[in-house]
Amino acid sequence: MFAPVVGLVFSALLMAAGMVEALLVSVGATTAPVAAELVVTLIIAVFLTAVLRIVRAVPDIRRENAATARAVSNVHAVKPTDDTLVARRLKLFKEAAEAGNDCEAVLSARSALDESEMANKHHLDHALIWALPVFGFIGTALTMGAMVNSFSNALDREGDPGVLIAALKQHVLPELASAFGVTLIALFLSVLAFGAMALVERGERAGVVAADEVFLIYIARLPAKQAAPAMHGLTQELAQSRGRTEELVKGLDALRTAVERLSAAESRPQKYTLVREP
């Protein structure tokens, strides 16, 4: 809400001070129709709103870069409670390790979410930048419409060629210069806004890549016992299974020994004694 108000107030002050008219004259306009001045004022307001919204991301980029730089020197200095890219990744890494999940897959999903969040955050900024040349064409159409109306009124009065030439010089050529001046201003400001947007988005994406790289290096440098904490639960299960298997093997050995003894007892010669009953 702050950016649109500042843009409207500042552009209105520029129009009141005659700066908008001077801007039109500087791009080749010989006159400054009211419609052209209003449209240029609106274009300046939209441009300032877009730029102020874009500039708001610069402190966040610097904060993320500082947090990433600290993590590069010592990842244990990062606090999981901080609202930074590396802090969120560290928190997810620890939670995934404790739950026995794939840490690398979790970090990859977090990176994809950050990319989507950045794209959604700048949707309105892209729309404002796209609207700048559109407003420029609208101003051009309004100015040329006023030009055609003035020229047609001049033609209705007289049919003298001299009057026609005078009408062209008075109504057509100056209005044309003003009309194209509006478009030129809009296109120039849209290029500036787009450049600022590109720089900010580049910085944000570079921050995400740097945070991902920190944890990829961190995972790669950890000892195997720490680098794969997700295997801890599986190791415990395997140990318990091995214990049960050993008990089963011991039982089978005991059973085999008993069977062997029974078989040996049956294979020995048997001595029978006959007893005569009276």
mmCIF file of C-alpha atoms in Angstrom, residues 38-277:
data_model
loop_
_atom_site.group_PDB
_atom_site.id
_atom_site.type_symbol
_atom_site.label_atom_id
_atom_site.label_comp_id
_atom_site.label_asym_id
_atom_site.label_seq_id
_atom_site.Cartn_x
_atom_site.Cartn_y
_atom_site.Cartn_z
ATOM 1 C CA LEU A 38 -2.377 12.980 -17.372
ATOM 2 C CA VAL A 39 -1.314 9.760 -19.040
ATOM 3 C CA VAL A 40 2.380 10.499 -18.504
ATOM 4 C CA THR A 41 1.639 11.271 -14.841
ATOM 5 C CA LEU A 42 -0.087 7.886 -14.551
ATOM 6 C CA ILE A 43 2.866 6.194 -16.267
ATOM 7 C CA ILE A 44 5.300 7.780 -13.814
ATOM 8 C CA ALA A 45 3.113 6.680 -10.882
ATOM 9 C CA VAL A 46 3.038 3.074 -12.136
ATOM 10 C CA PHE A 47 6.785 3.132 -12.758
ATOM 11 C CA LEU A 48 7.548 4.411 -9.253
ATOM 12 C CA THR A 49 5.190 1.856 -7.716
ATOM 13 C CA ALA A 50 6.885 -1.001 -9.561
ATOM 14 C CA VAL A 51 10.386 0.215 -8.708
ATOM 15 C CA LEU A 52 9.567 0.721 -5.019
ATOM 16 C CA ARG A 53 8.073 -2.769 -4.838
ATOM 17 C CA ILE A 54 11.153 -4.213 -6.521
ATOM 18 C CA VAL A 55 13.603 -2.320 -4.312
ATOM 19 C CA ARG A 56 11.954 -3.772 -1.206
ATOM 20 C CA ALA A 57 13.615 -7.102 -2.007
ATOM 21 C CA VAL A 58 17.152 -5.665 -1.862
ATOM 22 C CA PRO A 59 17.473 -5.765 1.984
ATOM 23 C CA ASP A 60 16.240 -9.370 1.976
ATOM 24 C CA ILE A 61 18.837 -10.309 -0.655
ATOM 25 C CA ARG A 62 21.601 -8.730 1.425
ATOM 26 C CA ARG A 63 20.388 -10.502 4.558
ATOM 27 C CA GLU A 64 20.297 -13.845 2.748
ATOM 28 C CA ASN A 65 23.778 -13.294 1.328
ATOM 29 C CA ALA A 66 25.135 -12.471 4.782
ATOM 30 C CA ALA A 67 23.528 -15.589 6.291
ATOM 31 C CA THR A 68 24.897 -17.745 3.482
ATOM 32 C CA ALA A 69 28.375 -16.286 3.966
ATOM 33 C CA ARG A 70 28.246 -17.173 7.664
ATOM 34 C CA ALA A 71 27.094 -20.680 6.795
ATOM 35 C CA VAL A 72 29.991 -21.111 4.377
ATOM 36 C CA SER A 73 32.494 -20.368 7.145
ATOM 37 C CA ASN A 74 30.656 -22.377 9.803
ATOM 38 C CA VAL A 75 27.335 -24.057 9.150
ATOM 39 C CA HIS A 76 26.865 -24.700 12.873
ATOM 40 C CA ALA A 77 26.649 -20.931 13.417
ATOM 41 C CA VAL A 78 23.311 -20.894 11.583
ATOM 42 C CA LYS A 79 20.269 -20.774 13.852
ATOM 43 C CA PRO A 80 17.394 -22.956 12.628
ATOM 44 C CA THR A 81 14.927 -20.426 14.050
ATOM 45 C CA ASP A 82 16.101 -17.644 11.684
ATOM 46 C CA ASP A 83 13.938 -16.793 8.684
ATOM 47 C CA THR A 84 16.629 -17.316 6.043
ATOM 48 C CA LEU A 85 17.201 -19.800 3.252
ATOM 49 C CA VAL A 86 20.074 -21.585 5.001
ATOM 50 C CA ALA A 87 18.224 -21.657 8.332
ATOM 51 C CA ARG A 88 15.145 -23.268 6.762
ATOM 52 C CA ARG A 89 17.344 -25.833 5.047
ATOM 53 C CA LEU A 90 19.203 -26.622 8.270
ATOM 54 C CA LYS A 91 15.931 -27.122 10.127
ATOM 55 C CA LEU A 92 14.571 -29.422 7.423
ATOM 56 C CA PHE A 93 17.874 -31.293 7.306
ATOM 57 C CA LYS A 94 17.756 -32.028 11.041
ATOM 58 C CA GLU A 95 14.077 -32.996 10.971
ATOM 59 C CA ALA A 96 14.625 -35.314 8.006
ATOM 60 C CA ALA A 97 17.641 -36.884 9.694
ATOM 61 C CA GLU A 98 15.723 -37.497 12.921
ATOM 62 C CA ALA A 99 12.783 -38.982 11.025
ATOM 63 C CA GLY A 100 15.053 -41.207 8.939
ATOM 64 C CA ASN A 101 14.064 -39.604 5.614
ATOM 65 C CA ASP A 102 16.173 -38.778 2.567
ATOM 66 C CA CYS A 103 17.787 -35.440 3.449
ATOM 67 C CA GLU A 104 18.860 -34.626 -0.102
ATOM 68 C CA ALA A 105 15.340 -35.140 -1.444
ATOM 69 C CA VAL A 106 13.907 -32.893 1.262
ATOM 70 C CA LEU A 107 16.419 -30.142 0.485
ATOM 71 C CA SER A 108 15.671 -30.428 -3.240
ATOM 72 C CA ALA A 109 11.948 -30.006 -2.557
ATOM 73 C CA ARG A 110 12.676 -26.968 -0.386
ATOM 74 C CA SER A 111 14.687 -25.402 -3.211
ATOM 75 C CA ALA A 112 11.822 -25.923 -5.662
ATOM 76 C CA LEU A 113 9.394 -24.301 -3.218
ATOM 77 C CA ASP A 114 11.677 -21.278 -2.843
ATOM 78 C CA GLU A 115 11.813 -20.871 -6.626
ATOM 79 C CA SER A 116 8.003 -20.967 -6.832
ATOM 80 C CA GLU A 117 7.695 -18.517 -3.956
ATOM 81 C CA MET A 118 9.966 -16.019 -5.720
ATOM 82 C CA ALA A 119 7.981 -16.293 -8.940
ATOM 83 C CA ASN A 120 4.680 -15.740 -7.124
ATOM 84 C CA LYS A 121 6.096 -12.819 -5.136
ATOM 85 C CA HIS A 122 6.844 -10.799 -8.277
ATOM 86 C CA HIS A 123 3.663 -11.481 -10.252
ATOM 87 C CA LEU A 124 2.258 -8.015 -9.532
ATOM 88 C CA ASP A 125 5.606 -6.375 -10.301
ATOM 89 C CA HIS A 126 5.706 -8.026 -13.724
ATOM 90 C CA ALA A 127 2.117 -6.923 -14.351
ATOM 91 C CA LEU A 128 2.992 -3.297 -13.533
ATOM 92 C CA ILE A 129 6.002 -3.384 -15.855
ATOM 93 C CA TRP A 130 3.859 -4.891 -18.609
ATOM 94 C CA ALA A 131 1.265 -2.132 -18.077
ATOM 95 C CA LEU A 132 3.732 0.694 -18.720
ATOM 96 C CA PRO A 133 3.878 0.421 -22.548
ATOM 97 C CA VAL A 134 0.136 -0.282 -22.572
ATOM 98 C CA PHE A 135 -0.526 3.029 -20.851
ATOM 99 C CA GLY A 136 1.842 4.622 -23.338
ATOM 100 C CA PHE A 137 -0.202 3.345 -26.276
ATOM 101 C CA ILE A 138 -3.395 4.476 -24.542
ATOM 102 C CA GLY A 139 -1.940 7.982 -24.183
ATOM 103 C CA THR A 140 -0.923 7.958 -27.823
ATOM 104 C CA ALA A 141 -4.421 6.927 -28.882
ATOM 105 C CA LEU A 142 -6.044 9.631 -26.755
ATOM 106 C CA THR A 143 -3.717 12.323 -28.101
ATOM 107 C CA MET A 144 -4.215 11.258 -31.714
ATOM 108 C CA GLY A 145 -7.969 11.154 -31.168
ATOM 109 C CA ALA A 146 -7.875 14.766 -29.967
ATOM 110 C CA MET A 147 -5.687 15.617 -32.965
ATOM 111 C CA VAL A 148 -8.164 14.129 -35.452
ATOM 112 C CA ASN A 149 -11.056 15.938 -33.789
ATOM 113 C CA SER A 150 -9.277 19.292 -33.938
ATOM 114 C CA PHE A 151 -8.237 18.761 -37.536
ATOM 115 C CA SER A 152 -11.736 17.786 -38.629
ATOM 116 C CA ASN A 153 -13.157 20.932 -37.028
ATOM 117 C CA ALA A 154 -10.622 23.016 -38.944
ATOM 118 C CA LEU A 155 -11.595 21.355 -42.214
ATOM 119 C CA ASP A 156 -15.294 22.018 -41.626
ATOM 120 C CA ARG A 157 -14.692 25.754 -41.363
ATOM 121 C CA GLU A 158 -12.791 26.418 -44.589
ATOM 122 C CA GLY A 159 -11.845 24.652 -47.772
ATOM 123 C CA ASP A 160 -8.893 26.889 -48.525
ATOM 124 C CA PRO A 161 -5.609 24.935 -48.944
ATOM 125 C CA GLY A 162 -3.848 27.582 -46.902
ATOM 126 C CA VAL A 163 -6.228 26.929 -44.032
ATOM 127 C CA LEU A 164 -5.612 23.207 -44.414
ATOM 128 C CA ILE A 165 -1.855 23.692 -44.199
ATOM 129 C CA ALA A 166 -2.251 25.945 -41.210
ATOM 130 C CA ALA A 167 -4.471 23.331 -39.538
ATOM 131 C CA LEU A 168 -1.863 20.668 -40.184
ATOM 132 C CA LYS A 169 0.833 22.808 -38.619
ATOM 133 C CA GLN A 170 -1.351 23.807 -35.702
ATOM 134 C CA HIS A 171 -3.239 20.625 -34.842
ATOM 135 C CA VAL A 172 -1.693 17.592 -36.533
ATOM 136 C CA LEU A 173 2.081 17.816 -36.346
ATOM 137 C CA PRO A 174 2.339 19.062 -32.737
ATOM 138 C CA GLU A 175 -0.197 16.509 -31.537
ATOM 139 C CA LEU A 176 1.635 13.724 -33.343
ATOM 140 C CA ALA A 177 4.876 14.670 -31.602
ATOM 141 C CA SER A 178 3.096 14.676 -28.246
ATOM 142 C CA ALA A 179 1.404 11.331 -28.967
ATOM 143 C CA PHE A 180 4.621 9.553 -29.818
ATOM 144 C CA GLY A 181 6.370 11.286 -26.935
ATOM 145 C CA VAL A 182 3.990 9.576 -24.494
ATOM 146 C CA THR A 183 4.802 6.180 -25.970
ATOM 147 C CA LEU A 184 8.516 6.923 -25.916
ATOM 148 C CA ILE A 185 8.430 7.839 -22.221
ATOM 149 C CA ALA A 186 6.440 4.707 -21.368
ATOM 150 C CA LEU A 187 8.796 2.416 -23.275
ATOM 151 C CA PHE A 188 11.896 3.992 -21.727
ATOM 152 C CA LEU A 189 10.542 3.662 -18.178
ATOM 153 C CA SER A 190 9.430 0.076 -18.825
ATOM 154 C CA VAL A 191 12.980 -0.806 -19.912
ATOM 155 C CA LEU A 192 14.370 0.696 -16.682
ATOM 156 C CA ALA A 193 11.833 -1.150 -14.550
ATOM 157 C CA PHE A 194 12.461 -4.412 -16.355
ATOM 158 C CA GLY A 195 16.202 -4.033 -15.817
ATOM 159 C CA ALA A 196 15.699 -3.500 -12.086
ATOM 160 C CA MET A 197 13.384 -6.515 -11.962
ATOM 161 C CA ALA A 198 15.918 -8.698 -13.755
ATOM 162 C CA LEU A 199 18.701 -7.710 -11.349
ATOM 163 C CA VAL A 200 16.585 -8.449 -8.281
ATOM 164 C CA GLU A 201 15.396 -11.814 -9.587
ATOM 165 C CA ARG A 202 18.954 -12.733 -10.481
ATOM 166 C CA GLY A 203 20.081 -11.894 -6.944
ATOM 167 C CA GLU A 204 17.271 -13.949 -5.397
ATOM 168 C CA ARG A 205 17.970 -16.988 -7.560
ATOM 169 C CA ALA A 206 21.678 -16.690 -6.822
ATOM 170 C CA GLY A 207 20.817 -16.734 -3.113
ATOM 171 C CA VAL A 208 18.827 -19.953 -3.485
ATOM 172 C CA VAL A 209 21.647 -21.593 -5.447
ATOM 173 C CA ALA A 210 24.223 -20.488 -2.862
ATOM 174 C CA ALA A 211 22.135 -21.892 0.009
ATOM 175 C CA ASP A 212 21.723 -25.207 -1.815
ATOM 176 C CA GLU A 213 25.442 -25.370 -2.515
ATOM 177 C CA VAL A 214 26.267 -24.806 1.162
ATOM 178 C CA PHE A 215 24.312 -27.862 2.224
ATOM 179 C CA LEU A 216 25.467 -30.019 -0.659
ATOM 180 C CA ILE A 217 29.050 -29.340 0.415
ATOM 181 C CA TYR A 218 28.067 -29.879 4.055
ATOM 182 C CA ILE A 219 26.514 -33.277 3.294
ATOM 183 C CA ALA A 220 29.465 -34.299 1.132
ATOM 184 C CA ARG A 221 31.995 -33.473 3.863
ATOM 185 C CA LEU A 222 30.207 -35.234 6.700
ATOM 186 C CA PRO A 223 31.520 -38.642 7.833
ATOM 187 C CA ALA A 224 29.454 -41.546 6.647
ATOM 188 C CA LYS A 225 27.996 -42.078 10.108
ATOM 189 C CA GLN A 226 26.760 -38.475 10.205
ATOM 190 C CA ALA A 227 26.127 -37.970 6.529
ATOM 191 C CA ALA A 228 23.557 -40.741 6.505
ATOM 192 C CA PRO A 229 21.637 -40.338 9.735
ATOM 193 C CA ALA A 230 18.611 -41.633 7.902
ATOM 194 C CA MET A 231 20.263 -45.087 7.994
ATOM 195 C CA HIS A 232 20.310 -45.128 11.794
ATOM 196 C CA GLY A 233 16.810 -46.536 12.126
ATOM 197 C CA LEU A 234 17.473 -49.081 9.417
ATOM 198 C CA THR A 235 20.691 -50.141 11.171
ATOM 199 C CA GLN A 236 18.799 -50.738 14.412
ATOM 200 C CA GLU A 237 16.226 -52.841 12.617
ATOM 201 C CA LEU A 238 18.964 -54.852 10.944
ATOM 202 C CA ALA A 239 20.693 -55.405 14.306
ATOM 203 C CA GLN A 240 17.470 -56.644 15.882
ATOM 204 C CA SER A 241 16.803 -58.855 12.886
ATOM 205 C CA ARG A 242 20.335 -60.245 13.108
ATOM 206 C CA GLY A 243 19.804 -61.032 16.804
ATOM 207 C CA ARG A 244 16.594 -62.878 16.056
ATOM 208 C CA THR A 245 18.339 -64.728 13.231
ATOM 209 C CA GLU A 246 21.151 -65.805 15.545
ATOM 210 C CA GLU A 247 18.627 -67.105 18.078
ATOM 211 C CA LEU A 248 16.869 -69.022 15.305
ATOM 212 C CA VAL A 249 20.197 -70.482 14.125
ATOM 213 C CA LYS A 250 21.004 -71.598 17.687
ATOM 214 C CA GLY A 251 17.599 -73.258 17.969
ATOM 215 C CA LEU A 252 18.138 -75.020 14.641
ATOM 216 C CA ASP A 253 21.583 -76.212 15.824
ATOM 217 C CA ALA A 254 20.056 -77.565 19.009
ATOM 218 C CA LEU A 255 17.325 -79.304 17.031
ATOM 219 C CA ARG A 256 19.878 -80.766 14.632
ATOM 220 C CA THR A 257 21.963 -82.049 17.568
ATOM 221 C CA ALA A 258 18.910 -83.690 19.092
ATOM 222 C CA VAL A 259 17.998 -85.284 15.788
ATOM 223 C CA GLU A 260 21.531 -86.553 15.334
ATOM 224 C CA ARG A 261 21.535 -88.072 18.829
ATOM 225 C CA LEU A 262 18.211 -89.717 18.206
ATOM 226 C CA SER A 263 19.409 -91.027 14.861
ATOM 227 C CA ALA A 264 22.612 -92.346 16.434
ATOM 228 C CA ALA A 265 20.637 -94.038 19.182
ATOM 229 C CA GLU A 266 18.388 -95.744 16.699
ATOM 230 C CA SER A 267 21.327 -96.927 14.575
ATOM 231 C CA ARG A 268 23.101 -98.750 17.444
ATOM 232 C CA PRO A 269 22.442 -102.526 17.797
ATOM 233 C CA GLN A 270 19.645 -103.276 20.201
ATOM 234 C CA LYS A 271 19.777 -106.023 22.782
ATOM 235 C CA TYR A 272 16.508 -107.728 23.589
ATOM 236 C CA THR A 273 15.906 -110.098 26.563
ATOM 237 C CA LEU A 274 13.160 -112.669 26.529
ATOM 238 C CA VAL A 275 11.469 -113.282 29.848
ATOM 239 C CA ARG A 276 9.301 -116.345 30.372
ATOM 240 C CA GLU A 277 6.327 -115.812 32.576
#
